[in-house]
Amino acid sequence: QVQLQESGPELVKPSETLSLTCAVSGYSITSGYYWVWVRQPPGKGLEWIGTINHSGTTYYNPSLKSRVSISVDTSKNQFFLNLNSVAAADTALYYCARDAGPMAVVGFFAYWGQGTLVTVSS
Amino acid sequence: DIQMTQSPSTLSASVGDRVTVTCRASQSINSWLTWYQQKPGKAPKLLISKASTLESGVPSRFSGSGSGTEFTLTISSLQPDDFATYYCQQYKSPPWTFGQGTRVEIK
């Protein structure tokens, strides 16, 4: 059973870079599927941030594209989120997830991590 | 971007009630729609894909219907475990977008 676990700083200062790691267990990233970041501001809805595969092919939400970077380390079975120039509006619960498509991006998400709350504040 | 709009935002119901949540897309998404259930402090759980395909392990009291721009999630007989927030999401074209959520609360 695939499991995902987010980790990273809980507090980030405005204008700095938010960096998160998603550790995948129970499945090798190199075996297929695409890997996803989604966020949810407190009390609000869900927003897709971006998607990556094991070879580093990425797709980003245009609303965040200028500030976001997603990367992968297959040796550690992990993928990463960097979001720069953060502001209070980036305060959210950040989830990593797995896209439902084994060979190509499908665009919905069957497996999710538990989420990690990141607060942007000085 | 494709905008997804859910109604109502909050729904008050009792155990045993039949409950319907509506999701509308700003343009046709064929049947490329999913429904998730989210409980407080938990990640979303995938319930239905392709508008009406129930995921493995999801109780049969949940059903989905619709195509094009209008979709519904129905719970035939609301159970205590069903009190949660429900989100629709389109996967017709990126950026993948979600509805704002419908909170189903105890009446």
mmCIF file of C-alpha atoms in Angstrom:
data_model
loop_
_atom_site.group_PDB
_atom_site.id
_atom_site.type_symbol
_atom_site.label_atom_id
_atom_site.label_comp_id
_atom_site.label_asym_id
_atom_site.label_seq_id
_atom_site.Cartn_x
_atom_site.Cartn_y
_atom_site.Cartn_z
ATOM 1 C CA GLN A 1 0.000 0.000 0.000
ATOM 2 C CA VAL A 2 1.508 3.292 -1.089
ATOM 3 C CA GLN A 3 1.996 5.858 1.660
ATOM 4 C CA LEU A 4 3.072 9.479 1.407
ATOM 5 C CA GLN A 5 4.453 11.674 4.173
ATOM 6 C CA GLU A 6 5.090 15.394 3.962
ATOM 7 C CA SER A 7 7.779 17.131 6.002
ATOM 8 C CA GLY A 8 9.319 20.559 6.260
ATOM 9 C CA PRO A 9 9.317 23.798 8.254
ATOM 10 C CA GLU A 10 6.020 24.783 9.845
ATOM 11 C CA LEU A 11 6.868 28.491 9.781
ATOM 12 C CA VAL A 12 8.302 30.481 6.891
ATOM 13 C CA LYS A 13 8.966 34.203 6.811
ATOM 14 C CA PRO A 14 7.403 36.410 4.132
ATOM 15 C CA SER A 15 9.478 36.726 0.945
ATOM 16 C CA GLU A 16 11.409 33.545 1.765
ATOM 17 C CA THR A 17 11.170 30.104 0.152
ATOM 18 C CA LEU A 18 8.853 27.354 1.337
ATOM 19 C CA SER A 19 10.475 23.931 0.934
ATOM 20 C CA LEU A 20 8.699 20.641 1.536
ATOM 21 C CA THR A 21 9.584 16.984 1.070
ATOM 22 C CA CYS A 22 7.244 14.116 0.302
ATOM 23 C CA ALA A 23 8.589 10.690 1.232
ATOM 24 C CA VAL A 24 6.930 7.829 -0.628
ATOM 25 C CA SER A 25 6.842 4.321 0.823
ATOM 26 C CA GLY A 26 5.284 1.096 -0.394
ATOM 27 C CA TYR A 27 5.883 2.014 -4.028
ATOM 28 C CA SER A 28 8.908 3.003 -6.080
ATOM 29 C CA ILE A 29 8.574 6.373 -7.788
ATOM 30 C CA THR A 30 10.537 4.939 -10.750
ATOM 31 C CA SER A 31 7.847 2.306 -11.349
ATOM 32 C CA GLY A 32 5.403 4.826 -12.726
ATOM 33 C CA TYR A 33 2.638 7.288 -11.882
ATOM 34 C CA TYR A 34 2.919 11.001 -11.461
ATOM 35 C CA TRP A 35 3.348 12.752 -8.142
ATOM 36 C CA VAL A 36 1.458 15.807 -7.043
ATOM 37 C CA TRP A 37 1.342 18.750 -4.642
ATOM 38 C CA VAL A 38 -2.012 20.227 -3.564
ATOM 39 C CA ARG A 39 -2.641 22.889 -0.953
ATOM 40 C CA GLN A 40 -5.578 24.023 1.170
ATOM 41 C CA PRO A 41 -5.646 27.361 2.996
ATOM 42 C CA PRO A 42 -7.219 27.088 6.458
ATOM 43 C CA GLY A 43 -10.977 26.732 6.157
ATOM 44 C CA LYS A 44 -10.869 26.963 2.355
ATOM 45 C CA GLY A 45 -10.852 24.752 -0.695
ATOM 46 C CA LEU A 46 -8.213 22.771 -2.536
ATOM 47 C CA GLU A 47 -5.718 24.064 -5.099
ATOM 48 C CA TRP A 48 -3.555 21.929 -7.380
ATOM 49 C CA ILE A 49 0.036 23.212 -7.328
ATOM 50 C CA GLY A 50 1.869 20.902 -9.711
ATOM 51 C CA THR A 51 2.809 17.416 -10.843
ATOM 52 C CA ILE A 52 6.057 15.557 -11.562
ATOM 53 C CA ASN A 53 7.144 12.115 -12.735
ATOM 54 C CA HIS A 54 10.281 10.107 -11.979
ATOM 55 C CA SER A 55 12.163 11.566 -14.914
ATOM 56 C CA GLY A 56 11.477 15.120 -13.792
ATOM 57 C CA THR A 57 8.764 16.091 -16.253
ATOM 58 C CA THR A 58 6.695 18.757 -14.544
ATOM 59 C CA TYR A 59 3.348 20.483 -14.934
ATOM 60 C CA TYR A 60 2.485 23.548 -12.891
ATOM 61 C CA ASN A 61 -0.604 25.553 -12.110
ATOM 62 C CA PRO A 62 -0.199 28.757 -14.137
ATOM 63 C CA SER A 63 -1.315 30.781 -11.107
ATOM 64 C CA LEU A 64 1.833 29.672 -9.257
ATOM 65 C CA LYS A 65 4.172 28.802 -12.103
ATOM 66 C CA SER A 66 6.439 31.817 -11.688
ATOM 67 C CA ARG A 67 7.170 30.892 -8.061
ATOM 68 C CA VAL A 68 7.023 27.105 -7.881
ATOM 69 C CA SER A 69 9.490 24.338 -8.550
ATOM 70 C CA ILE A 70 8.911 20.623 -8.068
ATOM 71 C CA SER A 71 11.757 18.118 -8.209
ATOM 72 C CA VAL A 72 12.365 14.441 -7.532
ATOM 73 C CA ASP A 73 15.103 12.278 -5.997
ATOM 74 C CA THR A 74 14.490 8.717 -7.114
ATOM 75 C CA SER A 75 17.374 7.381 -4.979
ATOM 76 C CA LYS A 76 15.512 8.516 -1.874
ATOM 77 C CA ASN A 77 12.032 7.854 -3.290
ATOM 78 C CA GLN A 78 11.115 11.451 -2.521
ATOM 79 C CA PHE A 79 9.831 14.478 -4.327
ATOM 80 C CA PHE A 80 9.990 18.101 -3.316
ATOM 81 C CA LEU A 81 8.171 21.418 -3.447
ATOM 82 C CA ASN A 82 9.820 24.820 -3.482
ATOM 83 C CA LEU A 83 7.641 27.928 -3.465
ATOM 84 C CA ASN A 84 9.521 31.211 -3.421
ATOM 85 C CA SER A 85 8.614 34.761 -2.459
ATOM 86 C CA VAL A 86 5.914 33.516 -0.098
ATOM 87 C CA ALA A 87 3.295 35.743 1.474
ATOM 88 C CA ALA A 88 0.538 35.270 4.044
ATOM 89 C CA ALA A 89 -1.748 34.006 1.281
ATOM 90 C CA ASP A 90 0.527 30.964 0.942
ATOM 91 C CA THR A 91 -0.346 29.826 4.471
ATOM 92 C CA ALA A 92 -1.974 26.453 3.920
ATOM 93 C CA LEU A 93 -2.072 22.765 4.563
ATOM 94 C CA TYR A 94 0.197 21.280 1.911
ATOM 95 C CA TYR A 95 -0.553 17.771 0.678
ATOM 96 C CA CYS A 96 1.448 15.459 -1.523
ATOM 97 C CA ALA A 97 -0.481 12.887 -3.505
ATOM 98 C CA ARG A 98 -0.260 10.386 -6.346
ATOM 99 C CA ASP A 99 -1.969 10.947 -9.655
ATOM 100 C CA ALA A 100 -4.342 8.132 -10.591
ATOM 101 C CA GLY A 101 -2.747 7.376 -13.959
ATOM 102 C CA PRO A 102 0.011 4.703 -13.985
ATOM 103 C CA MET A 103 1.460 5.702 -17.357
ATOM 104 C CA ALA A 104 0.318 9.253 -17.986
ATOM 105 C CA VAL A 105 -1.186 12.148 -16.101
ATOM 106 C CA VAL A 106 -4.880 11.663 -15.457
ATOM 107 C CA GLY A 107 -5.467 14.609 -13.151
ATOM 108 C CA PHE A 108 -7.115 13.211 -10.061
ATOM 109 C CA PHE A 109 -5.602 11.791 -6.927
ATOM 110 C CA ALA A 110 -6.193 8.461 -5.224
ATOM 111 C CA TYR A 111 -3.488 8.470 -2.575
ATOM 112 C CA TRP A 112 -2.726 11.416 -0.298
ATOM 113 C CA GLY A 113 -0.340 12.237 2.504
ATOM 114 C CA GLN A 114 -1.736 13.514 5.792
ATOM 115 C CA GLY A 115 -0.715 17.078 4.983
ATOM 116 C CA THR A 116 1.567 19.556 6.684
ATOM 117 C CA LEU A 117 0.527 23.028 7.806
ATOM 118 C CA VAL A 118 2.861 25.798 6.728
ATOM 119 C CA THR A 119 2.344 29.262 8.156
ATOM 120 C CA VAL A 120 3.859 32.319 6.520
ATOM 121 C CA SER A 121 4.529 34.916 9.166
ATOM 122 C CA SER A 122 7.324 37.103 10.439
ATOM 123 C CA ASP B 1 -9.291 27.780 -16.164
ATOM 124 C CA ILE B 2 -12.422 25.712 -15.685
ATOM 125 C CA GLN B 3 -14.415 27.011 -12.718
ATOM 126 C CA MET B 4 -16.250 24.508 -10.547
ATOM 127 C CA THR B 5 -19.196 25.681 -8.464
ATOM 128 C CA GLN B 6 -20.862 23.561 -5.823
ATOM 129 C CA SER B 7 -24.219 24.026 -4.158
ATOM 130 C CA PRO B 8 -25.209 24.276 -1.461
ATOM 131 C CA SER B 9 -22.203 25.407 0.549
ATOM 132 C CA THR B 10 -23.659 23.838 3.663
ATOM 133 C CA LEU B 11 -26.311 21.194 3.962
ATOM 134 C CA SER B 12 -28.022 20.197 7.208
ATOM 135 C CA ALA B 13 -29.423 16.685 7.247
ATOM 136 C CA SER B 14 -30.355 13.838 9.538
ATOM 137 C CA VAL B 15 -29.212 10.243 9.610
ATOM 138 C CA GLY B 16 -31.199 8.312 7.045
ATOM 139 C CA ASP B 17 -31.863 11.319 4.805
ATOM 140 C CA ARG B 18 -31.237 11.263 1.069
ATOM 141 C CA VAL B 19 -28.695 13.963 0.304
ATOM 142 C CA THR B 20 -27.773 15.545 -3.023
ATOM 143 C CA VAL B 21 -24.836 17.850 -3.757
ATOM 144 C CA THR B 22 -24.592 19.654 -7.087
ATOM 145 C CA CYS B 23 -21.454 20.641 -8.978
ATOM 146 C CA ARG B 24 -21.416 22.817 -12.082
ATOM 147 C CA ALA B 25 -18.522 23.360 -14.468
ATOM 148 C CA SER B 26 -17.969 26.619 -16.349
ATOM 149 C CA GLN B 27 -17.577 24.621 -19.587
ATOM 150 C CA SER B 28 -18.153 21.055 -20.647
ATOM 151 C CA ILE B 29 -15.889 18.540 -18.960
ATOM 152 C CA ASN B 30 -17.632 15.483 -20.423
ATOM 153 C CA SER B 31 -17.493 12.998 -17.538
ATOM 154 C CA TRP B 32 -14.044 13.957 -16.271
ATOM 155 C CA LEU B 33 -15.168 14.641 -12.734
ATOM 156 C CA THR B 34 -14.279 13.252 -9.331
ATOM 157 C CA TRP B 35 -15.798 13.561 -5.871
ATOM 158 C CA TYR B 36 -13.798 13.571 -2.658
ATOM 159 C CA GLN B 37 -14.847 13.364 0.971
ATOM 160 C CA GLN B 38 -12.814 15.258 3.560
ATOM 161 C CA LYS B 39 -13.157 15.030 7.319
ATOM 162 C CA PRO B 40 -11.629 17.589 9.704
ATOM 163 C CA GLY B 41 -7.873 17.179 9.995
ATOM 164 C CA LYS B 42 -7.760 14.511 7.310
ATOM 165 C CA ALA B 43 -6.721 14.347 3.682
ATOM 166 C CA PRO B 44 -9.406 14.143 1.012
ATOM 167 C CA LYS B 45 -10.590 10.643 0.195
ATOM 168 C CA LEU B 46 -11.442 9.744 -3.396
ATOM 169 C CA LEU B 47 -15.043 8.518 -3.645
ATOM 170 C CA ILE B 48 -16.004 8.654 -7.312
ATOM 171 C CA SER B 49 -14.183 9.141 -10.608
ATOM 172 C CA LYS B 50 -15.399 9.647 -14.164
ATOM 173 C CA ALA B 51 -18.553 11.195 -12.704
ATOM 174 C CA SER B 52 -20.135 7.907 -11.642
ATOM 175 C CA THR B 53 -17.491 5.213 -11.035
ATOM 176 C CA LEU B 54 -17.394 4.278 -7.372
ATOM 177 C CA GLU B 55 -13.917 3.668 -6.016
ATOM 178 C CA SER B 56 -13.157 0.341 -4.393
ATOM 179 C CA GLY B 57 -14.343 0.165 -0.803
ATOM 180 C CA VAL B 58 -16.720 3.126 -1.043
ATOM 181 C CA PRO B 59 -20.194 2.235 0.260
ATOM 182 C CA SER B 60 -22.894 1.779 -2.362
ATOM 183 C CA ARG B 61 -25.053 4.460 -0.749
ATOM 184 C CA PHE B 62 -22.803 6.944 -2.576
ATOM 185 C CA SER B 63 -23.510 7.556 -6.242
ATOM 186 C CA GLY B 64 -22.565 10.113 -8.844
ATOM 187 C CA SER B 65 -24.234 11.230 -12.031
ATOM 188 C CA GLY B 66 -24.085 13.845 -14.733
ATOM 189 C CA SER B 67 -22.046 14.862 -17.732
ATOM 190 C CA GLY B 68 -21.133 18.020 -19.560
ATOM 191 C CA THR B 69 -21.485 20.830 -17.055
ATOM 192 C CA GLU B 70 -23.837 19.544 -14.366
ATOM 193 C CA PHE B 71 -23.116 16.772 -11.875
ATOM 194 C CA THR B 72 -24.568 15.402 -8.670
ATOM 195 C CA LEU B 73 -23.322 13.393 -5.729
ATOM 196 C CA THR B 74 -26.075 11.511 -3.925
ATOM 197 C CA ILE B 75 -25.959 9.753 -0.588
ATOM 198 C CA SER B 76 -29.027 7.534 -0.512
ATOM 199 C CA SER B 77 -29.250 7.157 3.271
ATOM 200 C CA LEU B 78 -26.976 9.412 5.265
ATOM 201 C CA GLN B 79 -24.919 7.631 7.909
ATOM 202 C CA PRO B 80 -23.090 9.142 10.917
ATOM 203 C CA ASP B 81 -19.746 8.562 9.192
ATOM 204 C CA ASP B 82 -20.851 10.660 6.206
ATOM 205 C CA PHE B 83 -20.849 14.018 7.981
ATOM 206 C CA ALA B 84 -17.955 15.691 6.190
ATOM 207 C CA THR B 85 -17.099 18.158 3.444
ATOM 208 C CA TYR B 86 -17.430 17.029 -0.169
ATOM 209 C CA TYR B 87 -15.457 18.436 -3.088
ATOM 210 C CA CYS B 88 -15.865 17.960 -6.796
ATOM 211 C CA GLN B 89 -12.857 18.268 -9.103
ATOM 212 C CA GLN B 90 -12.532 18.405 -12.869
ATOM 213 C CA TYR B 91 -9.760 16.657 -14.734
ATOM 214 C CA LYS B 92 -10.773 17.547 -18.271
ATOM 215 C CA SER B 93 -7.916 20.013 -18.672
ATOM 216 C CA PRO B 94 -5.209 21.529 -16.477
ATOM 217 C CA PRO B 95 -5.073 23.350 -14.213
ATOM 218 C CA TRP B 96 -7.105 20.744 -12.355
ATOM 219 C CA THR B 97 -9.676 22.676 -10.323
ATOM 220 C CA PHE B 98 -11.914 21.934 -7.379
ATOM 221 C CA GLY B 99 -15.274 23.166 -6.230
ATOM 222 C CA GLN B 100 -15.364 25.210 -3.063
ATOM 223 C CA GLY B 101 -16.810 22.334 -1.061
ATOM 224 C CA THR B 102 -20.149 21.354 0.465
ATOM 225 C CA ARG B 103 -20.242 20.770 4.182
ATOM 226 C CA VAL B 104 -22.771 18.155 5.254
ATOM 227 C CA GLU B 105 -23.652 18.757 8.886
ATOM 228 C CA ILE B 106 -25.957 17.188 11.420
ATOM 229 C CA LYS B 107 -29.405 18.726 11.538
#
